[in-house]
Short mmCIF file of C-alpha atoms in Angstrom, two decimals:
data_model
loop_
_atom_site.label_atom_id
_atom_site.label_comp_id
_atom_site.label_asym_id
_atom_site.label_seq_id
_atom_site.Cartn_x
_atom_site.Cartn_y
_atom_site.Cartn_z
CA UNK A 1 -94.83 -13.75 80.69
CA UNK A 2 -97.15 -14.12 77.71
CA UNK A 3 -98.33 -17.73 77.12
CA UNK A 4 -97.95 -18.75 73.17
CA UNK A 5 -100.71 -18.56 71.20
CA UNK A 6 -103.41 -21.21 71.74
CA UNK A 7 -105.76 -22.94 68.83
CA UNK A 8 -109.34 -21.13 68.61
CA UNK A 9 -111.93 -23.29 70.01
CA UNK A 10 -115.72 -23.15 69.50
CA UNK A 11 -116.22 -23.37 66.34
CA UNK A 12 -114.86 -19.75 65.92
CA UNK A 13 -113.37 -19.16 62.36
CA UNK A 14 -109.80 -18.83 63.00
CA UNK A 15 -107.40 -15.71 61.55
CA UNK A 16 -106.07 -15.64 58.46
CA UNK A 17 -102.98 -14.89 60.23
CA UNK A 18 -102.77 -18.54 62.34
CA UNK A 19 -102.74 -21.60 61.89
CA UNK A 20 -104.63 -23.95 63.95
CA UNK A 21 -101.88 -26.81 64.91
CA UNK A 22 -101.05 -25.13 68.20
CA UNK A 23 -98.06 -23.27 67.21
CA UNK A 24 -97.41 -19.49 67.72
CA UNK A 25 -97.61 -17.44 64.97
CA UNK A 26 -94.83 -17.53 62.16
CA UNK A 27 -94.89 -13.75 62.16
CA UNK A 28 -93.39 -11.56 64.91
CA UNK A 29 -95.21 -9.41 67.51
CA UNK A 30 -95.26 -6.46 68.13
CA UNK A 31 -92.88 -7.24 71.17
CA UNK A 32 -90.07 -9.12 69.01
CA UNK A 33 -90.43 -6.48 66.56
CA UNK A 34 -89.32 -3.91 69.25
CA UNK A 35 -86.28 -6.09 70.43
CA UNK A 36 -85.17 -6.46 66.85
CA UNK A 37 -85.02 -2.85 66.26
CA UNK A 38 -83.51 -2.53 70.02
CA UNK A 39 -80.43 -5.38 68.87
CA UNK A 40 -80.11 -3.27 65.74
CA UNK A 41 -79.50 -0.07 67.41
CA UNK A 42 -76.62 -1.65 70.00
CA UNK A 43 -75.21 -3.14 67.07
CA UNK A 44 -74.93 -0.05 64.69
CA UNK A 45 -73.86 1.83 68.53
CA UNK A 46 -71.04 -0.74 68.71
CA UNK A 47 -70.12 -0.33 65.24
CA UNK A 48 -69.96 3.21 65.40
CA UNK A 49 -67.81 3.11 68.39
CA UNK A 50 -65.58 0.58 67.11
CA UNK A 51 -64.60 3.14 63.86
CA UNK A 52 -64.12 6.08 66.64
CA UNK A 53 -61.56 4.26 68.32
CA UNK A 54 -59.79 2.77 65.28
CA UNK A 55 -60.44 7.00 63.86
CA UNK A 56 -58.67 8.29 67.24
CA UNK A 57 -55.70 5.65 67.35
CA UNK A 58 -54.94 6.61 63.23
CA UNK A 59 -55.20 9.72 64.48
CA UNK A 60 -52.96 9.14 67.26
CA UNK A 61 -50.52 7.73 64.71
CA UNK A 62 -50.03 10.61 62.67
CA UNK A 63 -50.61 13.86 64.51
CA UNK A 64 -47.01 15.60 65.86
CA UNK A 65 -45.63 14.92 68.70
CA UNK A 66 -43.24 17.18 70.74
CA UNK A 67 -40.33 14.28 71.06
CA UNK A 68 -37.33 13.79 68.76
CA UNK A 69 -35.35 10.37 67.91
CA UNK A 70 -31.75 10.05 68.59
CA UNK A 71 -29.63 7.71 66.63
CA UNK A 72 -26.23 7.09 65.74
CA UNK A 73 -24.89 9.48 63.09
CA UNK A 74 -21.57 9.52 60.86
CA UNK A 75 -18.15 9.45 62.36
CA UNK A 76 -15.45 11.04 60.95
CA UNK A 77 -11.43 10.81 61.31
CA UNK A 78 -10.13 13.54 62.56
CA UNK A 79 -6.60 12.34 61.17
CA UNK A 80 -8.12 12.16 57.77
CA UNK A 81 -10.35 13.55 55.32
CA UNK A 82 -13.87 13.90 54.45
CA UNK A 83 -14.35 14.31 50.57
CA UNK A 84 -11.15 14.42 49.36
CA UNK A 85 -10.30 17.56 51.93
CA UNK A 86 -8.48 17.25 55.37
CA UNK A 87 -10.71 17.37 57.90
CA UNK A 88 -7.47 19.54 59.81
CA UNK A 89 -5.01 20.87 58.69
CA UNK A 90 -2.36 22.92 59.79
CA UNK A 91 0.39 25.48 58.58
CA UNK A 92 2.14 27.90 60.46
CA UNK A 93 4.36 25.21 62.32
CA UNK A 94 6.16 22.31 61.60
CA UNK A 95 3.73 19.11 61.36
CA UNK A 96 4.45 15.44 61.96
CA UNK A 97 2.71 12.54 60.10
CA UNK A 98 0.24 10.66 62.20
CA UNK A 99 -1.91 7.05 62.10
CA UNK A 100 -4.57 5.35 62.94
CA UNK A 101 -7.68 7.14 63.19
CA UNK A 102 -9.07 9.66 66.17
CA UNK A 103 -13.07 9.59 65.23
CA UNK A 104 -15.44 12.40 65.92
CA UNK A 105 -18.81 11.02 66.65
CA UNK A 106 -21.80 12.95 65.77
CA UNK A 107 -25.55 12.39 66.28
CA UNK A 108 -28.39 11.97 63.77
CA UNK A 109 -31.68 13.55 65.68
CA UNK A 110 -34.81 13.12 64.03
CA UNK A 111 -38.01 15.74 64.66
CA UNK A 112 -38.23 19.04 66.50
CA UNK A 113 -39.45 22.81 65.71
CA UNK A 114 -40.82 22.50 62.08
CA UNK A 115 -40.07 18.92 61.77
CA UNK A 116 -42.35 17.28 64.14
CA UNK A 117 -42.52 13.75 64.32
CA UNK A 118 -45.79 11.27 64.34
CA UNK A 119 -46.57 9.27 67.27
CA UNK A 120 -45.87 6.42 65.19
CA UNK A 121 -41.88 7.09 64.70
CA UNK A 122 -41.78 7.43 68.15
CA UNK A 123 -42.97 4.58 69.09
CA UNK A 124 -40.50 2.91 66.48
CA UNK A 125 -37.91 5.00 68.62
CA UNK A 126 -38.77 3.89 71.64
CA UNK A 127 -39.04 0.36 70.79
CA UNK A 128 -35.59 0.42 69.21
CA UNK A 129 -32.68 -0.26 71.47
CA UNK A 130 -30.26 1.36 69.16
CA UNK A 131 -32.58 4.77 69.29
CA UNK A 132 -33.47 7.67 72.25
CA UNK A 133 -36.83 9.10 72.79
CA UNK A 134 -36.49 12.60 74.31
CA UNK A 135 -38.32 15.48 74.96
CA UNK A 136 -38.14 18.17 72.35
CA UNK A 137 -37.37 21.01 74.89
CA UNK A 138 -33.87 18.77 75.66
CA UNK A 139 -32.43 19.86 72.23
CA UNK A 140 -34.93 22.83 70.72
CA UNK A 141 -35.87 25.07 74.06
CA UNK A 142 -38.91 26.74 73.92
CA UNK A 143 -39.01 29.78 71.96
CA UNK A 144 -36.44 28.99 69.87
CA UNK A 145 -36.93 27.58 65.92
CA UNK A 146 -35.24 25.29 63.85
CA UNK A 147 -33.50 27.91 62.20
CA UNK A 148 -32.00 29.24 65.09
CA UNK A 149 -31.06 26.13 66.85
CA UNK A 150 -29.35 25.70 63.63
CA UNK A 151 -27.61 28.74 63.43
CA UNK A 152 -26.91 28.64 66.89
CA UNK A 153 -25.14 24.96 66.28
CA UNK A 154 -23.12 26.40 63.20
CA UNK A 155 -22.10 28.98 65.73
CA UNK A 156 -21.07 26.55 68.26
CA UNK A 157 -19.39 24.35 65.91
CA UNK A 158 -17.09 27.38 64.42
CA UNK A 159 -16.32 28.50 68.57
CA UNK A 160 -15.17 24.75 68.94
CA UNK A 161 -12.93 24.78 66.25
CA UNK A 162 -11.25 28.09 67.90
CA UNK A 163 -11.70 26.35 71.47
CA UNK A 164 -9.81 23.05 70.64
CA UNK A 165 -7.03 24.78 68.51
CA UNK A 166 -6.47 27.26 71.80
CA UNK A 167 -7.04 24.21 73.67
CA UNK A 168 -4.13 21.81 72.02
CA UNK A 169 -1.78 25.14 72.14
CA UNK A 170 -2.42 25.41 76.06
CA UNK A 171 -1.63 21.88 76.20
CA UNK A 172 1.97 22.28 74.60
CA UNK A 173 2.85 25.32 76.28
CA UNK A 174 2.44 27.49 72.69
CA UNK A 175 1.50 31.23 73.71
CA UNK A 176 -1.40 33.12 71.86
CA UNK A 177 -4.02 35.65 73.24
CA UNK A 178 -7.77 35.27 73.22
CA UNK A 179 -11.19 37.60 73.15
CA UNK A 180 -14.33 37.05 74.06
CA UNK A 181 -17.13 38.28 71.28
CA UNK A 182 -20.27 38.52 70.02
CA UNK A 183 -21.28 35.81 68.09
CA UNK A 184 -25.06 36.10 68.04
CA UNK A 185 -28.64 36.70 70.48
CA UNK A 186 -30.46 34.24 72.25
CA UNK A 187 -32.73 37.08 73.21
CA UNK A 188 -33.69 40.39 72.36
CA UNK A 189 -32.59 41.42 75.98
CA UNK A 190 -29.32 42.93 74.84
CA UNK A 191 -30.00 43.05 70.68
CA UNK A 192 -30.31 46.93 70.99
CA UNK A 193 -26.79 47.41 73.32
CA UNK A 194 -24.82 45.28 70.97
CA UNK A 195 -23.70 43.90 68.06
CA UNK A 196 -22.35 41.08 66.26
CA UNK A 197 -18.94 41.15 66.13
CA UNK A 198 -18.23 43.32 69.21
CA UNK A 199 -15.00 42.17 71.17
CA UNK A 200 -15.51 42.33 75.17
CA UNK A 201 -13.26 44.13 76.50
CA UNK A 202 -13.96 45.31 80.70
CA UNK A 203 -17.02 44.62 83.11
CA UNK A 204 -18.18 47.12 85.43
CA UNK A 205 -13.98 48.68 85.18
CA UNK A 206 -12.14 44.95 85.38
CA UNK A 207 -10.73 43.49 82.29
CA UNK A 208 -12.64 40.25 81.01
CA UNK A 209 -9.96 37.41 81.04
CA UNK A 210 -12.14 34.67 80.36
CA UNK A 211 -15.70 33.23 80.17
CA UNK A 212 -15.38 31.84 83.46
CA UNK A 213 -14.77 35.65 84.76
CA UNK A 214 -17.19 37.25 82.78
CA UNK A 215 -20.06 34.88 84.42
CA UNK A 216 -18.61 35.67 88.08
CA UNK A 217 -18.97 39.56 87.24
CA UNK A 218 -22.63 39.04 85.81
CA UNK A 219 -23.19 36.95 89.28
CA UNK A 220 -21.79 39.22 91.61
CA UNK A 221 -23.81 42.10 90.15
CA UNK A 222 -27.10 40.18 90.30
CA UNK A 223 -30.20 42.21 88.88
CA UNK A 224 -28.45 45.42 88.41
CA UNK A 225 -27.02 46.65 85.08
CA UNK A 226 -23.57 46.33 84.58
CA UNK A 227 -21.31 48.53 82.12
CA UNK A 228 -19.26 46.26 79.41
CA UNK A 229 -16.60 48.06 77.60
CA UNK A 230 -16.29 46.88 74.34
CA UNK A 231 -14.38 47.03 70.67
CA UNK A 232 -16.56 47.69 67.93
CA UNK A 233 -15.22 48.28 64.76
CA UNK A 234 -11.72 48.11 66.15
CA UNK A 235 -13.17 51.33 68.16
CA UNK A 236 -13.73 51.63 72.08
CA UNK A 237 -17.15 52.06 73.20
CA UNK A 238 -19.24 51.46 76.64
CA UNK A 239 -22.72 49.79 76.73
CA UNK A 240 -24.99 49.01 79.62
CA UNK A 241 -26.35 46.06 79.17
CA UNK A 242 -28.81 43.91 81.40
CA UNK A 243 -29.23 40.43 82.96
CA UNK A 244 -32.00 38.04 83.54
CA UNK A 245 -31.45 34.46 85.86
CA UNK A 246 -31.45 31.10 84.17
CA UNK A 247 -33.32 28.32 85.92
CA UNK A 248 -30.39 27.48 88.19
CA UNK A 249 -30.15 31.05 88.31
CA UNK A 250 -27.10 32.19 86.79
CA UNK A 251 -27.17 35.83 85.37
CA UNK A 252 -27.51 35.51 81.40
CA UNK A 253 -27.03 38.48 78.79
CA UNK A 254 -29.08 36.31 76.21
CA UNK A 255 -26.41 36.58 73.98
CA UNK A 256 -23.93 33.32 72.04
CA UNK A 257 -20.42 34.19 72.92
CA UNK A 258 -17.55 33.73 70.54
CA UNK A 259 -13.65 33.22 71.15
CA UNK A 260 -11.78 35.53 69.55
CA UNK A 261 -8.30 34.23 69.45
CA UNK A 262 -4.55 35.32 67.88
CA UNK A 263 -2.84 32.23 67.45
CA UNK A 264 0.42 31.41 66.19
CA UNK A 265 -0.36 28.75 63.57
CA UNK A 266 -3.76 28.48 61.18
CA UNK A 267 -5.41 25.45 61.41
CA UNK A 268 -8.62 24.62 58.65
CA UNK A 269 -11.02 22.49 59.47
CA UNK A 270 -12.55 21.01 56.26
CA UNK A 271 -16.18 20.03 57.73
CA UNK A 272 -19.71 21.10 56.72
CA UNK A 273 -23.64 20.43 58.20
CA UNK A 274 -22.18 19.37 61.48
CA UNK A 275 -23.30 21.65 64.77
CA UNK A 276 -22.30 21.68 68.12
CA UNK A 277 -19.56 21.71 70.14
CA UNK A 278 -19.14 18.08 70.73
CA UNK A 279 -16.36 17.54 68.72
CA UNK A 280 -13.72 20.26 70.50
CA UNK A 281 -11.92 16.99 72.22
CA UNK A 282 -11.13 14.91 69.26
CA UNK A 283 -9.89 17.77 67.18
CA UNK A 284 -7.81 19.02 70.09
CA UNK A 285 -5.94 15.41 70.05
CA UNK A 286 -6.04 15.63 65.96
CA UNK A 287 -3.86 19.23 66.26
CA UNK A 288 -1.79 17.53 69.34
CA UNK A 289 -1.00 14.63 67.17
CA UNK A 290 0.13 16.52 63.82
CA UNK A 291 2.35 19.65 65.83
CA UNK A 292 4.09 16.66 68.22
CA UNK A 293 6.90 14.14 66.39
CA UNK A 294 5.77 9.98 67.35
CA UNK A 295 2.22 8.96 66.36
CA UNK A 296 -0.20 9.44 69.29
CA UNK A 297 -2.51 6.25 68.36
CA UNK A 298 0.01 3.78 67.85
CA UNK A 299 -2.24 3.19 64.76
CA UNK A 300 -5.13 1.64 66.72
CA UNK A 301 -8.63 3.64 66.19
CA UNK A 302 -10.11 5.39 68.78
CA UNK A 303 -13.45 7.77 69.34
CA UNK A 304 -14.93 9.65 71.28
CA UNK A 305 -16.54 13.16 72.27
CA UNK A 306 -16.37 16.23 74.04
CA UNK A 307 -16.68 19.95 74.16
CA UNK A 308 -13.41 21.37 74.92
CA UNK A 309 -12.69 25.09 76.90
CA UNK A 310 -9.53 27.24 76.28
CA UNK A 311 -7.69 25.77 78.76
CA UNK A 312 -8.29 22.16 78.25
CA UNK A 313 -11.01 20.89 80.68
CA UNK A 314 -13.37 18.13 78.63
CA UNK A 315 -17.25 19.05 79.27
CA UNK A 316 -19.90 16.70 78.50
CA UNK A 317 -21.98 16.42 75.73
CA UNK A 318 -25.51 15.10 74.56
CA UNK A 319 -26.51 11.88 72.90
CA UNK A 320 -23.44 9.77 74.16
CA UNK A 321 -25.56 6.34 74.00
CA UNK A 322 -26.05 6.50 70.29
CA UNK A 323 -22.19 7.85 69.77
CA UNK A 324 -20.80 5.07 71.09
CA UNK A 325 -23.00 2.92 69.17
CA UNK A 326 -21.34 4.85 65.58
CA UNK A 327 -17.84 4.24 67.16
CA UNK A 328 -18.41 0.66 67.74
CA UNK A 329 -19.84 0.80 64.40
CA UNK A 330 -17.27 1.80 62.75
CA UNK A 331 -14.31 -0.07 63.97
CA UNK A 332 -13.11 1.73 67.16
CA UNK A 333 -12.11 -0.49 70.05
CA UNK A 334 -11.28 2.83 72.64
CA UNK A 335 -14.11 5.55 73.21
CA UNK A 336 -13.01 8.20 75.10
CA UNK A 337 -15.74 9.94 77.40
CA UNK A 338 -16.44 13.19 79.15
CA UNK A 339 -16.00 12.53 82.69
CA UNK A 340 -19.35 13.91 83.63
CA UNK A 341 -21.17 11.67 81.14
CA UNK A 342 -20.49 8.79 82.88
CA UNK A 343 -24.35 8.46 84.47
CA UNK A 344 -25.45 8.10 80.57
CA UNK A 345 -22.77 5.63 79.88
CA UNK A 346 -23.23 3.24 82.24
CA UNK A 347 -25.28 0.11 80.80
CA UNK A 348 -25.28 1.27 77.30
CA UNK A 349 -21.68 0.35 76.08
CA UNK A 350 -21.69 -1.68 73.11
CA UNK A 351 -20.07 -5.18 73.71
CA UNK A 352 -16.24 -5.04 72.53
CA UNK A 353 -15.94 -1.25 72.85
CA UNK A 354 -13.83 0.21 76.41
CA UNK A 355 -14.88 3.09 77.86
CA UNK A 356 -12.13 5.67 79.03
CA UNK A 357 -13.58 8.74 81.23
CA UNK A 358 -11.17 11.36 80.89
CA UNK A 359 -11.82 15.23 82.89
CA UNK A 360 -8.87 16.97 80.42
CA UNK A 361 -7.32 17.29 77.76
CA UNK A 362 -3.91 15.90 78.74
CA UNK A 363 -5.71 12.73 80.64
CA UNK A 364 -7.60 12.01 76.91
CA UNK A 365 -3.76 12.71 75.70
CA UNK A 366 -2.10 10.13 78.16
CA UNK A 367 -4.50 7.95 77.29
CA UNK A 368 -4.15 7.72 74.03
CA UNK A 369 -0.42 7.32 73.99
CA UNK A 370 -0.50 5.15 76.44
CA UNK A 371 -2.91 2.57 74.71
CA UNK A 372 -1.11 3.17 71.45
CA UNK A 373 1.85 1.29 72.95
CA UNK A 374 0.62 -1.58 74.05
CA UNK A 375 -1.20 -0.37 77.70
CA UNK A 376 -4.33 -2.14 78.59
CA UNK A 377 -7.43 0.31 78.30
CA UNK A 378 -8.81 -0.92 81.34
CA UNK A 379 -5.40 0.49 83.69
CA UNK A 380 -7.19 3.63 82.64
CA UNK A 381 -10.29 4.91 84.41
CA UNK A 382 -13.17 3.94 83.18
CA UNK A 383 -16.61 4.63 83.29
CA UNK A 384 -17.68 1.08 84.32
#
């Protein structure tokens, strides 16, 4: 180590640049010039790195992510109206007057396709225990735009309309016939075979009864083509059409399918900008309630969801966490649940709302009458 500076001795004239009272110079060498420069380059270097990460994390904050937000959306009754207009309504057949109020839940889902959503709302989401964070691919899959997934919804929403009316008929023993159509592509596998609109008619020879036996034909005939004999234009025709396997693989035409149905009474449903089938359930009880005589609820309020089939069976549905959070909401004591929901129900009830699981249409029925006189909702089985 370098020993300060010492006085000059011997009579030697001493620099202009010391002083001679045995002190080091007041000026800086060459040495503590070098370490100056060397703290003023790791400061500036911690500086700069210090904007870089606050740059990335903004960054972070505001570029797209590929999750949506869930949250509790609008209910409606399906025993009354929405802007003045009944939400159903039937003629055709004698109707009954009805009370209390049988709410369809809905979903509000935030992001997806087009409408990407910064890190920053999803962390809101996330955070939030009244909100879901879920992957994108869970409600948009890959491939397929906003647009579509919303014409594909509007689709749905129009086939559970048909589905619940065929649905509350099957449940009171009223005949009609049904069809199965084309309603729209999911691919382009079969765009060039068919066409909207065309009624399904036979499958490889054997008449197409159903859905359910329309998948068993595509199954049974695995990779190879099958012939489907259809009505277009109210004239017979026969198409070949192909198959490709879902990821559980099932055999899929890539095409939305549409129930075509003759029924014996109209019923109007009086609802816009709502998708999806989730509501086939709660209008099936709505048509039950106004073609039977007695009022199904008792006037107490119930909710619930649930895609419906032709014959009755209650399917489960998306985004049941933040429907029962809208029931609760707005004022209904009873939500009534798809069956095979009841993994996404559990721990997420809202305190002072019962849970009813119900596999049918006639168990949601029984359940409802039975609570609208007077039973306890928990003799019924429950998700909990």
């Amino acid at each position: 180590m370098q020993e300060p500076l010492e006085p000059l001795e011997h009579g030697t004239a001493a620099s202009p640049a010391h002083k001679q009272t045995g002190e080091p110079s007041a000026h800086p060498s060459m040495r503590e010039r070098l370490s100056s420069v060397r703290h003023l380059g790791q400061h500036q270097g911690k500086s700069i790195a210090g904007w870089l990460v606050i740059g990335i994390l903004v960054i972070s904050l505001v570029i797209p992510t590929h999750f949506v937000v869930e949250s509790a959306g609008p209910t409606l009754n399906t025993l009354g109206k929405v802007d003045n207009t009944q939400l159903v309504s039937i003629t055709g057949k004698p109707t009954f007057p009805t009370s209390g109020e049988l709410d369809m839940t809905t979903v509000y889902v935030q992001g997806g396709g087009q409408r990407r959503l910064p890190f920053l709302s999803v962390l809101a989401g996330w955070i939030s225990p009244k909100e879901d964070v879920i992957p994108e691919e869970m409600v948009l899959p890959r491939g397929i735009t906003t647009e579509q997934q919303t014409e594909q919804n509007t689709v749905l929403m129009d086939d559970s309309q048909q589905l619940s009316t065929a649905a509350a008929l099957h449940e009171l023993k009223i005949p009609f016939t049904s069809t199965l159509s084309v309603a729209g592509f999911a691919t382009d596998l079969n765009a060039h075979q068919l066409k909207v609109g065309d009624k399904l008619q036979r499958i490889n020879g054997k008449q197409i009864k159903d859905l359910e036996m329309l998948k068993g034909a595509l199954q049974g005939a695995g990779d190879q083509p099958s012939t489907l004999d259809i009505l277009r234009d109210d004239k017979p025709l026969s198409v070949t059409v192909t198959t490709t396997a879902g990821e559980e693989g099932q055999r899929q035409l890539g095409i939305l399918l549409g129930n075509g149905f003759d029924f014996p009474v109209d019923v109007k449903f009086g609802l816009e900008n709502v998708g999806g089938p989730s509501a086939g359930m709660m209008f099936a009880l709505a048509i039950v309630d106004q073609l039977t005589e007695g009022k199904l609820t008792g006037g107490k309020h119930f909710a619930g969801t649930g895609a419906i089939t032709a014959d009755g069976k209650v399917q489960p549905i998306g985004g049941i966490a933040q429907k029962m959070i809208g029931a609760k909401q707005n004022g209904a004591r009873v939500f009534l649940a798809p069956a095979d929901n009841c993994a996404d129900v559990a721990g997420r009830v809202p305190e002072g709302l019962k849970v009813v699981k119900v596999a049918t249409l006639a168990e949601a029925r029984k359940a409802v009458e039975g609570i609208g006189t007077g039973q306890d909702p928990a003799s019924f089985p429950t998700c909990t």
